[in-house]
mmCIF file of C-alpha atoms in Angstrom:
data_model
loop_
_atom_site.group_PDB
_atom_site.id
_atom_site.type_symbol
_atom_site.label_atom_id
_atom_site.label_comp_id
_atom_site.label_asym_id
_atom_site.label_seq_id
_atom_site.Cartn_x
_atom_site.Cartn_y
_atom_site.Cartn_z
ATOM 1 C CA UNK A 1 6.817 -10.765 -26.444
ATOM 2 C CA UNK A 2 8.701 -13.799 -26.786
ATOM 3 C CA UNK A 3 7.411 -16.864 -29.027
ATOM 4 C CA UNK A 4 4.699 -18.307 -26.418
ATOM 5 C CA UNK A 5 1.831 -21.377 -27.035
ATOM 6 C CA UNK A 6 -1.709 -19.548 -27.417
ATOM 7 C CA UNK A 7 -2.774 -20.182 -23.688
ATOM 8 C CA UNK A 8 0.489 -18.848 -22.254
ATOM 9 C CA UNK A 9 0.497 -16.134 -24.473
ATOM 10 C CA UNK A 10 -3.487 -15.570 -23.418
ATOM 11 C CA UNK A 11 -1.916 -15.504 -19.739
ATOM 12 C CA UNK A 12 0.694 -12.972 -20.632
ATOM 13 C CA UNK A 13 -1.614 -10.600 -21.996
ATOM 14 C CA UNK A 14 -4.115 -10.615 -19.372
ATOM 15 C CA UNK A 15 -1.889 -10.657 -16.565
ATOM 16 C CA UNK A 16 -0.278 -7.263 -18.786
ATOM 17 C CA UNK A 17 -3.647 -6.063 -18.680
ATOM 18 C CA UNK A 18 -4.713 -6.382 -15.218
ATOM 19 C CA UNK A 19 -1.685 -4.279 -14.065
ATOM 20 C CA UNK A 20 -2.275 -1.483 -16.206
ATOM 21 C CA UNK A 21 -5.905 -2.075 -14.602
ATOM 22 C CA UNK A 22 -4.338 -1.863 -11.359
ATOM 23 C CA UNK A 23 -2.259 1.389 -12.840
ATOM 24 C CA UNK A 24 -5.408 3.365 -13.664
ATOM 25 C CA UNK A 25 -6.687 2.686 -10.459
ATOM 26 C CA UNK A 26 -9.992 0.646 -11.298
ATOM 27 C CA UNK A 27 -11.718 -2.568 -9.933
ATOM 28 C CA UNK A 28 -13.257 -4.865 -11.710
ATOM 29 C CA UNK A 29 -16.215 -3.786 -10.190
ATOM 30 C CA UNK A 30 -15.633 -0.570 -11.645
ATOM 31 C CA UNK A 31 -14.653 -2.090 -14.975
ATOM 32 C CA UNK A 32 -18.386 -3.692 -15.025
ATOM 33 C CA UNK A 33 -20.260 -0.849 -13.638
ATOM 34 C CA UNK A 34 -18.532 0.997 -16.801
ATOM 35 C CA UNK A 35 -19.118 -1.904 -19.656
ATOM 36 C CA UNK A 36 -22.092 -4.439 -17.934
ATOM 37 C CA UNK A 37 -19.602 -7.020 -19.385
ATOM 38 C CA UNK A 38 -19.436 -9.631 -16.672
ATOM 39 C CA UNK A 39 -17.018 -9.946 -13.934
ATOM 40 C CA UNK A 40 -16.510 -13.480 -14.823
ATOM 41 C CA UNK A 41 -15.752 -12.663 -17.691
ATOM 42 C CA UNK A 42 -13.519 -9.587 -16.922
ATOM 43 C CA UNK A 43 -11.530 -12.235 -14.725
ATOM 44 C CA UNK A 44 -11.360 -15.076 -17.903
ATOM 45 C CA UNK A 45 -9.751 -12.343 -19.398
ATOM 46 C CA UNK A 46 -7.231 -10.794 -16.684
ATOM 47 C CA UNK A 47 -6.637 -14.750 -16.750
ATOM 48 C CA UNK A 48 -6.184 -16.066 -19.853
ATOM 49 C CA UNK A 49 -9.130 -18.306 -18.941
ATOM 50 C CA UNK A 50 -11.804 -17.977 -22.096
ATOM 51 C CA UNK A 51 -13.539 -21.164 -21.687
ATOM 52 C CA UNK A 52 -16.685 -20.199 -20.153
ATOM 53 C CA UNK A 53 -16.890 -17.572 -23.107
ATOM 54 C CA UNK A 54 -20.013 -18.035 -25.300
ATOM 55 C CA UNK A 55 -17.970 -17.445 -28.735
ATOM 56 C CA UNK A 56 -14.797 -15.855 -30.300
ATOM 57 C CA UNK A 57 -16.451 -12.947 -31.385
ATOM 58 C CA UNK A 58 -17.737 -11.897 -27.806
ATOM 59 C CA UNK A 59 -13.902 -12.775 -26.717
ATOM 60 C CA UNK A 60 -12.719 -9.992 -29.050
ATOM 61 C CA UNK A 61 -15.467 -7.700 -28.345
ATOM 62 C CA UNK A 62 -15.445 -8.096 -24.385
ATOM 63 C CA UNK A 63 -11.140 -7.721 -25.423
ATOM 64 C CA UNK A 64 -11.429 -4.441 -26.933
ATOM 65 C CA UNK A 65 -13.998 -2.823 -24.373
ATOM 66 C CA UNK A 66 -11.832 -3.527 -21.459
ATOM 67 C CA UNK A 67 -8.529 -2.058 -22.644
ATOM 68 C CA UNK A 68 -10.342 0.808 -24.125
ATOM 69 C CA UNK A 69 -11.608 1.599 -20.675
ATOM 70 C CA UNK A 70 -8.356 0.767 -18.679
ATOM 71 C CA UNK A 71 -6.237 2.421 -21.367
ATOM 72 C CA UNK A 72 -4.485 0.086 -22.598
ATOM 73 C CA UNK A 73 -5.172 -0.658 -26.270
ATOM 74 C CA UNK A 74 -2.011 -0.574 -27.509
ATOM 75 C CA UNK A 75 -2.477 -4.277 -26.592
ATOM 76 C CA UNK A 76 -5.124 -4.887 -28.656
ATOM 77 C CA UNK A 77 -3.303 -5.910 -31.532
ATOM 78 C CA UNK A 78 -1.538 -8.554 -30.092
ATOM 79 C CA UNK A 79 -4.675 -9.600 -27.950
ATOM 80 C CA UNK A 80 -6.338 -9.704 -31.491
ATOM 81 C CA UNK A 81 -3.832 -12.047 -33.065
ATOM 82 C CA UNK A 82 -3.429 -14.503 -30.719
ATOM 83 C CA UNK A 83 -7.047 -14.971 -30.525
ATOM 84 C CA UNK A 84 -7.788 -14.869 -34.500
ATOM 85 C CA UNK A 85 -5.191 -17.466 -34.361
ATOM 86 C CA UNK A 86 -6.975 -19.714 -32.675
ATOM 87 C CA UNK A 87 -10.052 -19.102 -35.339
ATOM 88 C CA UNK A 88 -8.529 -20.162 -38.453
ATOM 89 C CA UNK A 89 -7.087 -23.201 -37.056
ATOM 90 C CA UNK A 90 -9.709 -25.580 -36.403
ATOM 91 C CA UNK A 91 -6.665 -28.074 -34.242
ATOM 92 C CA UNK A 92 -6.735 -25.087 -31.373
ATOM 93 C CA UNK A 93 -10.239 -24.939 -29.607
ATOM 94 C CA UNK A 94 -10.727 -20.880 -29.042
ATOM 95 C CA UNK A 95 -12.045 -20.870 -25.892
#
């Protein structure tokens, strides 16, 4: 992936995830019904959009559930980065 700002890189990786979503044939519905992590949330991250997240480390959790279950965690590295980023420097807010 090209050299991208954190939130467009964010919006990259969730629009990346939401097709492979779409790929494996699952709603978001079915997404929750599998994890109980919140639709809202399952949208912030299909989005890019983590600012009604309650902290980081739920970010990265609720990350690494979702591609596990729509296949896709070969994107959890960069997911991962981008996001631990935006923990060690205090100038970016992480959500």
């Amino acid at each position: 992936m090209p050299a991208l700002n954190r939130e467009e890189a964010l919006r990259e990786l969730g629009r990346l995830a939401a097709e492979r979503r779409e790929e494996a044939r699952l709603s978001l519905q079915d997404i929750y019904e599998r994890t109980r992590i919140r639709i809202e949330f399952l949208n912030g991250i299909e989005e890019g959009n983590y600012e009604n997240f309650p902290d980081v480390v739920y970010i990265k959790g609720f990350v690494r559930t979702y591609l596990n279950i729509i296949g896709a965690s070969d994107l959890q590295p960069e997911f991962l980065s981008v996001l631990s980023k935006a923990m060690t420097n205090p100038a970016v807010d992480p959500a």
